[in-house]
PDB file of C-alpha atoms in Angstrom:
ATOM      1  CA  MET J   1     -21.760   8.630 -25.033  1.00  0.00           C
ATOM      2  CA  ARG J   2     -24.015   6.305 -27.016  1.00  0.00           C
ATOM      3  CA  TRP J   3     -22.455   4.611 -30.039  1.00  0.00           C
ATOM      4  CA  LEU J   4     -24.844   3.287 -32.659  1.00  0.00           C
ATOM      5  CA  LYS J   5     -24.281   1.171 -35.755  1.00  0.00           C
ATOM      6  CA  PHE J   6     -26.987   2.219 -38.199  1.00  0.00           C
ATOM      7  CA  THR J   7     -28.120   2.242 -41.806  1.00  0.00           C
ATOM      8  CA  ALA J   8     -29.616   5.309 -43.477  1.00  0.00           C
ATOM      9  CA  SER J   9     -29.997   6.168 -47.156  1.00  0.00           C
ATOM     10  CA  GLY J  10     -28.396   2.853 -48.074  1.00  0.00           C
ATOM     11  CA  LYS J  11     -25.205   3.526 -46.097  1.00  0.00           C
ATOM     12  CA  THR J  12     -24.150   1.721 -42.904  1.00  0.00           C
ATOM     13  CA  SER J  13     -21.858   3.518 -40.500  1.00  0.00           C
ATOM     14  CA  TRP J  14     -21.122   4.268 -36.882  1.00  0.00           C
ATOM     15  CA  GLY J  15     -22.850   7.171 -35.219  1.00  0.00           C
ATOM     16  CA  ILE J  16     -23.227   8.992 -31.921  1.00  0.00           C
ATOM     17  CA  ILE J  17     -26.689   9.528 -30.464  1.00  0.00           C
ATOM     18  CA  GLU J  18     -27.398  13.023 -29.168  1.00  0.00           C
ATOM     19  CA  GLY J  19     -30.979  13.558 -28.089  1.00  0.00           C
ATOM     20  CA  ASP J  20     -33.193  12.215 -30.858  1.00  0.00           C
ATOM     21  CA  GLN J  21     -30.522  12.617 -33.546  1.00  0.00           C
ATOM     22  CA  VAL J  22     -27.755  10.373 -34.840  1.00  0.00           C
ATOM     23  CA  ILE J  23     -24.514  12.067 -35.906  1.00  0.00           C
ATOM     24  CA  ALA J  24     -22.647   9.929 -38.423  1.00  0.00           C
ATOM     25  CA  VAL J  25     -18.993   9.223 -37.647  1.00  0.00           C
ATOM     26  CA  ASP J  26     -16.081   8.481 -39.934  1.00  0.00           C
ATOM     27  CA  GLY J  27     -14.029   5.701 -38.351  1.00  0.00           C
ATOM     28  CA  GLU J  28     -15.018   3.452 -35.475  1.00  0.00           C
ATOM     29  CA  PRO J  29     -15.110   3.744 -31.677  1.00  0.00           C
ATOM     30  CA  PHE J  30     -12.199   1.391 -31.005  1.00  0.00           C
ATOM     31  CA  GLY J  31      -9.817   3.429 -33.147  1.00  0.00           C
ATOM     32  CA  GLU J  32      -9.610   6.870 -34.693  1.00  0.00           C
ATOM     33  CA  TRP J  33     -12.843   8.628 -35.569  1.00  0.00           C
ATOM     34  CA  GLN J  34     -14.320  12.020 -36.236  1.00  0.00           C
ATOM     35  CA  ARG J  35     -17.797  13.481 -36.357  1.00  0.00           C
ATOM     36  CA  THR J  36     -19.299  14.363 -39.714  1.00  0.00           C
ATOM     37  CA  SER J  37     -21.969  16.846 -40.751  1.00  0.00           C
ATOM     38  CA  ARG J  38     -24.365  14.020 -41.611  1.00  0.00           C
ATOM     39  CA  THR J  39     -27.274  13.723 -39.165  1.00  0.00           C
ATOM     40  CA  HIS J  40     -30.413  11.587 -39.115  1.00  0.00           C
ATOM     41  CA  PRO J  41     -33.451  11.373 -36.831  1.00  0.00           C
ATOM     42  CA  LEU J  42     -32.981   8.291 -34.647  1.00  0.00           C
ATOM     43  CA  SER J  43     -36.553   7.228 -35.432  1.00  0.00           C
ATOM     44  CA  GLN J  44     -35.760   7.038 -39.152  1.00  0.00           C
ATOM     45  CA  VAL J  45     -32.616   4.885 -39.180  1.00  0.00           C
ATOM     46  CA  LYS J  46     -32.286   1.093 -39.201  1.00  0.00           C
ATOM     47  CA  ILE J  47     -30.524   0.080 -35.989  1.00  0.00           C
ATOM     48  CA  GLU J  48     -27.917  -2.585 -36.734  1.00  0.00           C
ATOM     49  CA  LEU J  49     -26.023  -4.913 -34.414  1.00  0.00           C
ATOM     50  CA  PRO J  50     -23.771  -2.659 -32.340  1.00  0.00           C
ATOM     51  CA  LEU J  51     -20.859  -4.938 -33.253  1.00  0.00           C
ATOM     52  CA  VAL J  52     -19.946  -8.517 -34.181  1.00  0.00           C
ATOM     53  CA  PRO J  53     -17.515  -9.673 -31.492  1.00  0.00           C
ATOM     54  CA  ARG J  54     -14.241 -11.384 -32.240  1.00  0.00           C
ATOM     55  CA  THR J  55     -15.001 -13.627 -29.241  1.00  0.00           C
ATOM     56  CA  PHE J  56     -18.448 -13.983 -27.664  1.00  0.00           C
ATOM     57  CA  TYR J  57     -18.097 -14.845 -23.969  1.00  0.00           C
ATOM     58  CA  CYS J  58     -20.990 -15.589 -21.633  1.00  0.00           C
ATOM     59  CA  VAL J  59     -21.669 -16.217 -17.968  1.00  0.00           C
ATOM     60  CA  GLY J  60     -24.177 -18.725 -16.639  1.00  0.00           C
ATOM     61  CA  LEU J  61     -25.973 -18.971 -13.267  1.00  0.00           C
ATOM     62  CA  ASN J  62     -24.559 -15.706 -11.952  1.00  0.00           C
ATOM     63  CA  TYR J  63     -27.583 -14.606  -9.886  1.00  0.00           C
ATOM     64  CA  LEU J  64     -28.779 -16.387  -6.738  1.00  0.00           C
ATOM     65  CA  LYS J  65     -32.492 -16.400  -7.600  1.00  0.00           C
ATOM     66  CA  HIS J  66     -31.835 -17.807 -11.076  1.00  0.00           C
ATOM     67  CA  LEU J  67     -29.483 -20.417  -9.595  1.00  0.00           C
ATOM     68  CA  LYS J  68     -32.081 -21.490  -7.019  1.00  0.00           C
ATOM     69  CA  GLU J  69     -34.897 -21.726  -9.565  1.00  0.00           C
ATOM     70  CA  ALA J  70     -32.763 -23.856 -11.867  1.00  0.00           C
ATOM     71  CA  ALA J  71     -31.861 -26.191  -8.993  1.00  0.00           C
ATOM     72  CA  ASP J  72     -35.485 -26.413  -7.795  1.00  0.00           C
ATOM     73  CA  LYS J  73     -36.595 -27.586 -11.242  1.00  0.00           C
ATOM     74  CA  ARG J  74     -34.044 -30.400 -11.020  1.00  0.00           C
ATOM     75  CA  GLY J  75     -35.031 -31.255  -7.447  1.00  0.00           C
ATOM     76  CA  GLU J  76     -31.550 -30.354  -6.206  1.00  0.00           C
ATOM     77  CA  VAL J  77     -30.023 -28.131  -3.567  1.00  0.00           C
ATOM     78  CA  PRO J  78     -28.501 -25.085  -5.318  1.00  0.00           C
ATOM     79  CA  ALA J  79     -24.713 -25.178  -5.499  1.00  0.00           C
ATOM     80  CA  VAL J  80     -23.357 -21.638  -5.420  1.00  0.00           C
ATOM     81  CA  PRO J  81     -20.178 -21.427  -7.562  1.00  0.00           C
ATOM     82  CA  ASP J  82     -16.958 -20.608  -5.719  1.00  0.00           C
ATOM     83  CA  ARG J  83     -15.265 -18.997  -8.725  1.00  0.00           C
ATOM     84  CA  PRO J  84     -16.245 -17.266 -11.978  1.00  0.00           C
ATOM     85  CA  GLU J  85     -16.762 -19.581 -14.939  1.00  0.00           C
ATOM     86  CA  ILE J  86     -16.959 -18.548 -18.584  1.00  0.00           C
ATOM     87  CA  GLY J  87     -18.646 -20.088 -21.616  1.00  0.00           C
ATOM     88  CA  TYR J  88     -19.084 -19.143 -25.264  1.00  0.00           C
ATOM     89  CA  ARG J  89     -21.836 -18.343 -27.709  1.00  0.00           C
ATOM     90  CA  ALA J  90     -21.900 -18.299 -31.522  1.00  0.00           C
ATOM     91  CA  GLN J  91     -21.804 -15.205 -33.725  1.00  0.00           C
ATOM     92  CA  ASN J  92     -24.363 -16.680 -36.144  1.00  0.00           C
ATOM     93  CA  ALA J  93     -27.012 -16.376 -33.401  1.00  0.00           C
ATOM     94  CA  LEU J  94     -26.710 -12.573 -33.162  1.00  0.00           C
ATOM     95  CA  ILE J  95     -29.470 -10.290 -34.409  1.00  0.00           C
ATOM     96  CA  ALA J  96     -30.171  -6.585 -33.898  1.00  0.00           C
ATOM     97  CA  HIS J  97     -32.831  -4.588 -32.072  1.00  0.00           C
ATOM     98  CA  ASP J  98     -36.284  -4.975 -33.663  1.00  0.00           C
ATOM     99  CA  GLU J  99     -35.243  -8.002 -35.719  1.00  0.00           C
ATOM    100  CA  ASP J 100     -37.219 -11.236 -35.306  1.00  0.00           C
ATOM    101  CA  VAL J 101     -36.170 -14.233 -33.255  1.00  0.00           C
ATOM    102  CA  VAL J 102     -37.110 -17.146 -35.511  1.00  0.00           C
ATOM    103  CA  ILE J 103     -38.193 -20.264 -33.630  1.00  0.00           C
ATOM    104  CA  PRO J 104     -37.484 -23.367 -35.760  1.00  0.00           C
ATOM    105  CA  SER J 105     -40.683 -25.117 -36.846  1.00  0.00           C
ATOM    106  CA  PHE J 106     -39.565 -28.349 -35.163  1.00  0.00           C
ATOM    107  CA  ALA J 107     -38.676 -26.718 -31.812  1.00  0.00           C
ATOM    108  CA  THR J 108     -40.802 -27.473 -28.747  1.00  0.00           C
ATOM    109  CA  GLU J 109     -42.850 -24.931 -26.799  1.00  0.00           C
ATOM    110  CA  LYS J 110     -40.064 -24.490 -24.229  1.00  0.00           C
ATOM    111  CA  ILE J 111     -38.603 -21.292 -25.694  1.00  0.00           C
ATOM    112  CA  HIS J 112     -37.257 -18.969 -22.995  1.00  0.00           C
ATOM    113  CA  TYR J 113     -35.542 -15.573 -22.874  1.00  0.00           C
ATOM    114  CA  GLU J 114     -32.997 -14.083 -20.464  1.00  0.00           C
ATOM    115  CA  GLY J 115     -32.306 -10.366 -20.147  1.00  0.00           C
ATOM    116  CA  GLU J 116     -28.589  -9.794 -19.696  1.00  0.00           C
ATOM    117  CA  LEU J 117     -26.093  -6.991 -19.263  1.00  0.00           C
ATOM    118  CA  VAL J 118     -23.432  -7.132 -21.988  1.00  0.00           C
ATOM    119  CA  VAL J 119     -19.925  -5.801 -21.295  1.00  0.00           C
ATOM    120  CA  VAL J 120     -18.113  -4.441 -24.360  1.00  0.00           C
ATOM    121  CA  ILE J 121     -14.303  -4.555 -24.293  1.00  0.00           C
ATOM    122  CA  GLY J 122     -12.458  -1.525 -25.640  1.00  0.00           C
ATOM    123  CA  LYS J 123      -8.785  -2.494 -25.787  1.00  0.00           C
ATOM    124  CA  LYS J 124      -6.403  -5.433 -25.941  1.00  0.00           C
ATOM    125  CA  VAL J 125      -5.604  -6.718 -22.442  1.00  0.00           C
ATOM    126  CA  LYS J 126      -4.356  -9.724 -20.506  1.00  0.00           C
ATOM    127  CA  HIS J 127      -3.547 -10.464 -16.839  1.00  0.00           C
ATOM    128  CA  LEU J 128      -5.869  -7.823 -15.455  1.00  0.00           C
ATOM    129  CA  THR J 129      -5.983  -7.077 -11.729  1.00  0.00           C
ATOM    130  CA  GLU J 130      -8.908  -5.919  -9.603  1.00  0.00           C
ATOM    131  CA  GLN J 131      -7.462  -2.415  -9.784  1.00  0.00           C
ATOM    132  CA  SER J 132      -6.980  -2.366 -13.570  1.00  0.00           C
ATOM    133  CA  ALA J 133      -9.909  -4.510 -14.759  1.00  0.00           C
ATOM    134  CA  MET J 134     -12.414  -1.765 -15.528  1.00  0.00           C
ATOM    135  CA  ASP J 135      -9.882   0.148 -17.634  1.00  0.00           C
ATOM    136  CA  CYS J 136     -10.623  -2.182 -20.548  1.00  0.00           C
ATOM    137  CA  VAL J 137     -14.410  -1.739 -20.471  1.00  0.00           C
ATOM    138  CA  PHE J 138     -15.576   0.441 -23.347  1.00  0.00           C
ATOM    139  CA  GLY J 139     -19.243   0.345 -22.425  1.00  0.00           C
ATOM    140  CA  TYR J 140     -22.385  -1.738 -22.101  1.00  0.00           C
ATOM    141  CA  THR J 141     -25.245  -2.990 -24.215  1.00  0.00           C
ATOM    142  CA  ILE J 142     -28.134  -5.451 -23.709  1.00  0.00           C
ATOM    143  CA  GLY J 143     -28.525  -9.107 -24.649  1.00  0.00           C
ATOM    144  CA  ASN J 144     -31.433 -11.544 -24.809  1.00  0.00           C
ATOM    145  CA  ASP J 145     -30.161 -15.080 -24.235  1.00  0.00           C
ATOM    146  CA  VAL J 146     -32.827 -17.198 -25.965  1.00  0.00           C
ATOM    147  CA  SER J 147     -32.909 -20.933 -25.189  1.00  0.00           C
ATOM    148  CA  GLU J 148     -34.777 -24.027 -26.353  1.00  0.00           C
ATOM    149  CA  ARG J 149     -34.925 -25.846 -23.011  1.00  0.00           C
ATOM    150  CA  THR J 150     -35.903 -29.285 -24.329  1.00  0.00           C
ATOM    151  CA  TRP J 151     -32.787 -29.337 -26.521  1.00  0.00           C
ATOM    152  CA  GLN J 152     -30.748 -28.030 -23.609  1.00  0.00           C
ATOM    153  CA  LYS J 153     -31.799 -30.998 -21.447  1.00  0.00           C
ATOM    154  CA  ALA J 154     -31.311 -33.530 -24.251  1.00  0.00           C
ATOM    155  CA  ASP J 155     -27.818 -32.504 -25.370  1.00  0.00           C
ATOM    156  CA  ARG J 156     -24.423 -32.726 -23.695  1.00  0.00           C
ATOM    157  CA  SER J 157     -23.609 -29.207 -24.875  1.00  0.00           C
ATOM    158  CA  LEU J 158     -25.511 -26.008 -25.692  1.00  0.00           C
ATOM    159  CA  TRP J 159     -24.722 -26.171 -29.409  1.00  0.00           C
ATOM    160  CA  ARG J 160     -28.310 -25.791 -30.659  1.00  0.00           C
ATOM    161  CA  SER J 161     -30.319 -24.826 -27.570  1.00  0.00           C
ATOM    162  CA  LYS J 162     -28.469 -21.516 -27.184  1.00  0.00           C
ATOM    163  CA  ASN J 163     -26.803 -20.958 -30.558  1.00  0.00           C
ATOM    164  CA  ALA J 164     -29.482 -21.482 -33.211  1.00  0.00           C
ATOM    165  CA  ASP J 165     -29.753 -18.664 -35.755  1.00  0.00           C
ATOM    166  CA  THR J 166     -31.379 -15.506 -34.274  1.00  0.00           C
ATOM    167  CA  PHE J 167     -31.227 -16.787 -30.666  1.00  0.00           C
ATOM    168  CA  LYS J 168     -29.012 -13.934 -29.444  1.00  0.00           C
ATOM    169  CA  PRO J 169     -30.535 -10.468 -29.912  1.00  0.00           C
ATOM    170  CA  MET J 170     -28.107  -7.714 -28.851  1.00  0.00           C
ATOM    171  CA  GLY J 171     -28.342  -3.929 -28.805  1.00  0.00           C
ATOM    172  CA  PRO J 172     -29.624  -1.407 -29.440  1.00  0.00           C
ATOM    173  CA  TRP J 173     -26.395   0.586 -28.942  1.00  0.00           C
ATOM    174  CA  ILE J 174     -23.304   0.825 -26.717  1.00  0.00           C
ATOM    175  CA  GLU J 175     -23.517   3.167 -23.726  1.00  0.00           C
ATOM    176  CA  THR J 176     -20.111   4.268 -22.409  1.00  0.00           C
ATOM    177  CA  GLU J 177     -21.236   6.196 -19.317  1.00  0.00           C
ATOM    178  CA  ALA J 178     -23.606   3.771 -17.580  1.00  0.00           C
ATOM    179  CA  ASP J 179     -23.223   3.243 -13.822  1.00  0.00           C
ATOM    180  CA  LEU J 180     -23.304  -0.423 -12.762  1.00  0.00           C
ATOM    181  CA  GLY J 181     -24.423   0.397  -9.240  1.00  0.00           C
ATOM    182  CA  SER J 182     -27.586   2.186 -10.347  1.00  0.00           C
ATOM    183  CA  MET J 183     -28.705  -0.249 -13.045  1.00  0.00           C
ATOM    184  CA  GLU J 184     -32.001  -2.124 -12.879  1.00  0.00           C
ATOM    185  CA  THR J 185     -33.133  -4.695 -15.437  1.00  0.00           C
ATOM    186  CA  VAL J 186     -36.834  -4.855 -16.332  1.00  0.00           C
ATOM    187  CA  VAL J 187     -38.243  -7.422 -18.773  1.00  0.00           C
ATOM    188  CA  ARG J 188     -41.659  -7.210 -20.410  1.00  0.00           C
ATOM    189  CA  VAL J 189     -43.544  -9.625 -22.655  1.00  0.00           C
ATOM    190  CA  ASN J 190     -46.206  -7.972 -24.803  1.00  0.00           C
ATOM    191  CA  GLY J 191     -45.956  -4.912 -22.550  1.00  0.00           C
ATOM    192  CA  LYS J 192     -46.496  -6.848 -19.286  1.00  0.00           C
ATOM    193  CA  GLU J 193     -43.639  -6.915 -16.778  1.00  0.00           C
ATOM    194  CA  THR J 194     -42.376 -10.446 -16.117  1.00  0.00           C
ATOM    195  CA  ASN J 195     -39.074  -9.816 -14.342  1.00  0.00           C
ATOM    196  CA  ARG J 196     -37.242  -7.050 -12.488  1.00  0.00           C
ATOM    197  CA  PHE J 197     -33.904  -7.190 -10.691  1.00  0.00           C
ATOM    198  CA  ARG J 198     -30.903  -5.115  -9.726  1.00  0.00           C
ATOM    199  CA  THR J 199     -28.514  -5.606 -12.604  1.00  0.00           C
ATOM    200  CA  ASN J 200     -25.373  -5.586 -10.464  1.00  0.00           C
ATOM    201  CA  ASP J 201     -26.653  -8.096  -7.865  1.00  0.00           C
ATOM    202  CA  MET J 202     -24.424 -10.780  -9.362  1.00  0.00           C
ATOM    203  CA  ILE J 203     -22.695 -13.622  -7.553  1.00  0.00           C
ATOM    204  CA  PHE J 204     -19.532 -12.513  -9.332  1.00  0.00           C
ATOM    205  CA  GLY J 205     -19.458  -9.019 -10.808  1.00  0.00           C
ATOM    206  CA  VAL J 206     -17.754  -7.663 -13.891  1.00  0.00           C
ATOM    207  CA  VAL J 207     -14.342  -7.217 -12.244  1.00  0.00           C
ATOM    208  CA  PRO J 208     -13.912 -10.836 -10.992  1.00  0.00           C
ATOM    209  CA  PHE J 209     -14.844 -12.183 -14.410  1.00  0.00           C
ATOM    210  CA  LEU J 210     -12.406  -9.905 -16.203  1.00  0.00           C
ATOM    211  CA  VAL J 211      -9.616 -10.884 -13.825  1.00  0.00           C
ATOM    212  CA  GLU J 212     -10.320 -14.619 -14.120  1.00  0.00           C
ATOM    213  CA  LEU J 213     -10.833 -14.600 -17.873  1.00  0.00           C
ATOM    214  CA  THR J 214      -7.629 -12.704 -18.647  1.00  0.00           C
ATOM    215  CA  LYS J 215      -5.517 -15.183 -16.710  1.00  0.00           C
ATOM    216  CA  TYR J 216      -5.974 -17.437 -19.733  1.00  0.00           C
ATOM    217  CA  PHE J 217      -7.188 -15.344 -22.689  1.00  0.00           C
ATOM    218  CA  THR J 218      -6.333 -12.083 -24.359  1.00  0.00           C
ATOM    219  CA  LEU J 219      -9.301  -9.773 -24.674  1.00  0.00           C
ATOM    220  CA  TRP J 220      -9.575  -7.697 -27.837  1.00  0.00           C
ATOM    221  CA  PRO J 221     -11.511  -4.539 -28.722  1.00  0.00           C
ATOM    222  CA  GLY J 222     -15.075  -5.501 -29.551  1.00  0.00           C
ATOM    223  CA  ASP J 223     -15.144  -8.708 -27.505  1.00  0.00           C
ATOM    224  CA  VAL J 224     -18.310  -9.021 -25.426  1.00  0.00           C
ATOM    225  CA  ILE J 225     -19.169 -10.743 -22.148  1.00  0.00           C
ATOM    226  CA  TRP J 226     -22.826 -11.510 -21.381  1.00  0.00           C
ATOM    227  CA  MET J 227     -23.199 -11.426 -17.598  1.00  0.00           C
ATOM    228  CA  GLY J 228     -26.139 -13.746 -16.905  1.00  0.00           C
ATOM    229  CA  THR J 229     -29.674 -13.111 -15.643  1.00  0.00           C
ATOM    230  CA  ASP J 230     -31.905 -13.390 -12.608  1.00  0.00           C
ATOM    231  CA  GLY J 231     -35.316 -15.004 -12.317  1.00  0.00           C
ATOM    232  CA  ALA J 232     -37.104 -17.287 -14.770  1.00  0.00           C
ATOM    233  CA  SER J 233     -38.897 -16.935 -18.096  1.00  0.00           C
ATOM    234  CA  PRO J 234     -42.358 -18.045 -19.203  1.00  0.00           C
ATOM    235  CA  ASP J 235     -42.708 -20.077 -22.378  1.00  0.00           C
ATOM    236  CA  ILE J 236     -42.586 -17.722 -25.374  1.00  0.00           C
ATOM    237  CA  LYS J 237     -44.983 -18.290 -28.267  1.00  0.00           C
ATOM    238  CA  HIS J 238     -45.349 -17.094 -31.851  1.00  0.00           C
ATOM    239  CA  GLY J 239     -46.013 -13.355 -32.012  1.00  0.00           C
ATOM    240  CA  ASP J 240     -44.771 -12.482 -28.514  1.00  0.00           C
ATOM    241  CA  VAL J 241     -42.620  -9.358 -28.186  1.00  0.00           C
ATOM    242  CA  VAL J 242     -39.900  -9.286 -25.507  1.00  0.00           C
ATOM    243  CA  GLU J 243     -38.487  -5.963 -24.308  1.00  0.00           C
ATOM    244  CA  ILE J 244     -35.462  -5.797 -22.030  1.00  0.00           C
ATOM    245  CA  ASP J 245     -34.787  -2.435 -20.421  1.00  0.00           C
ATOM    246  CA  ILE J 246     -31.610  -1.728 -18.449  1.00  0.00           C
ATOM    247  CA  ALA J 247     -31.513   1.639 -16.711  1.00  0.00           C
ATOM    248  CA  GLY J 248     -28.844   3.911 -18.125  1.00  0.00           C
ATOM    249  CA  ILE J 249     -28.513   1.921 -21.344  1.00  0.00           C
ATOM    250  CA  GLY J 250     -31.835   1.633 -23.131  1.00  0.00           C
ATOM    251  CA  SER J 251     -34.276  -0.999 -24.340  1.00  0.00           C
ATOM    252  CA  LEU J 252     -33.814  -4.040 -26.589  1.00  0.00           C
ATOM    253  CA  ARG J 253     -36.987  -5.221 -28.317  1.00  0.00           C
ATOM    254  CA  ASN J 254     -37.540  -8.323 -30.454  1.00  0.00           C
ATOM    255  CA  ARG J 255     -40.543 -10.241 -31.726  1.00  0.00           C
ATOM    256  CA  PHE J 256     -40.607 -14.042 -31.665  1.00  0.00           C
ATOM    257  CA  VAL J 257     -41.995 -15.817 -34.717  1.00  0.00           C
ATOM    258  CA  ARG J 258     -42.293 -19.527 -35.354  1.00  0.00           C
ATOM    259  CA  GLU J 259     -40.946 -20.679 -38.699  1.00  0.00           C
ATOM    260  CA  GLY J 260     -43.746 -21.429 -41.160  1.00  0.00           C
ATOM    261  CA  GLN J 261     -46.469 -19.526 -39.309  1.00  0.00           C
TER     262      GLN J 261
END
């Protein structure tokens, strides 16, 4: 099932995608809901953020190729992590499918993207086990982890390099039936493929992260976990369009525009 947050005829609501139609829903996917008789062509609705998470978790350096490339740039031997580690991102950075990533006018040219699988949590849980971990997963969507690399190198934290307004596109919808084992991530810039990798070829998969995270934190419905990326990104410039396609989910597309241009 594909859950969409959309706006049509001035009204924003949840919907279910069936073919090329959106069926409006009363209620929301993490609670009680029912289908309505209201339908809209998918091509004619405004796709909104699929949700605004209560907590926005993220994973860094979770693919071997990405880890090696990052270490090579620093002139270091890659250190493969021996346990899952979690970070955070800011809600203010989130934007929806087909909305613009706005590059601040004073940012450098080192603007990069990262295509990521996003895990959407469906129920309140803590102290998950390997056997129970996937029971809390409601579905999956797609994220684009935008970074200003010069700021990232200059700062002791990622406060602006990863969390500036519009730096976290997410969407276009939540897919509940996707199969991790068959997923492939393909990234294109202006229609040209720049990266392709098996989505589930992670150093630590979804289950280990859920188990580790819930040792310390309670997960709530609507929380999200961005699972990292593989490969590297070229420098993105004003007017470039980045599309991230994950098999079984869909495609997230956003244009990059520099402020003032």
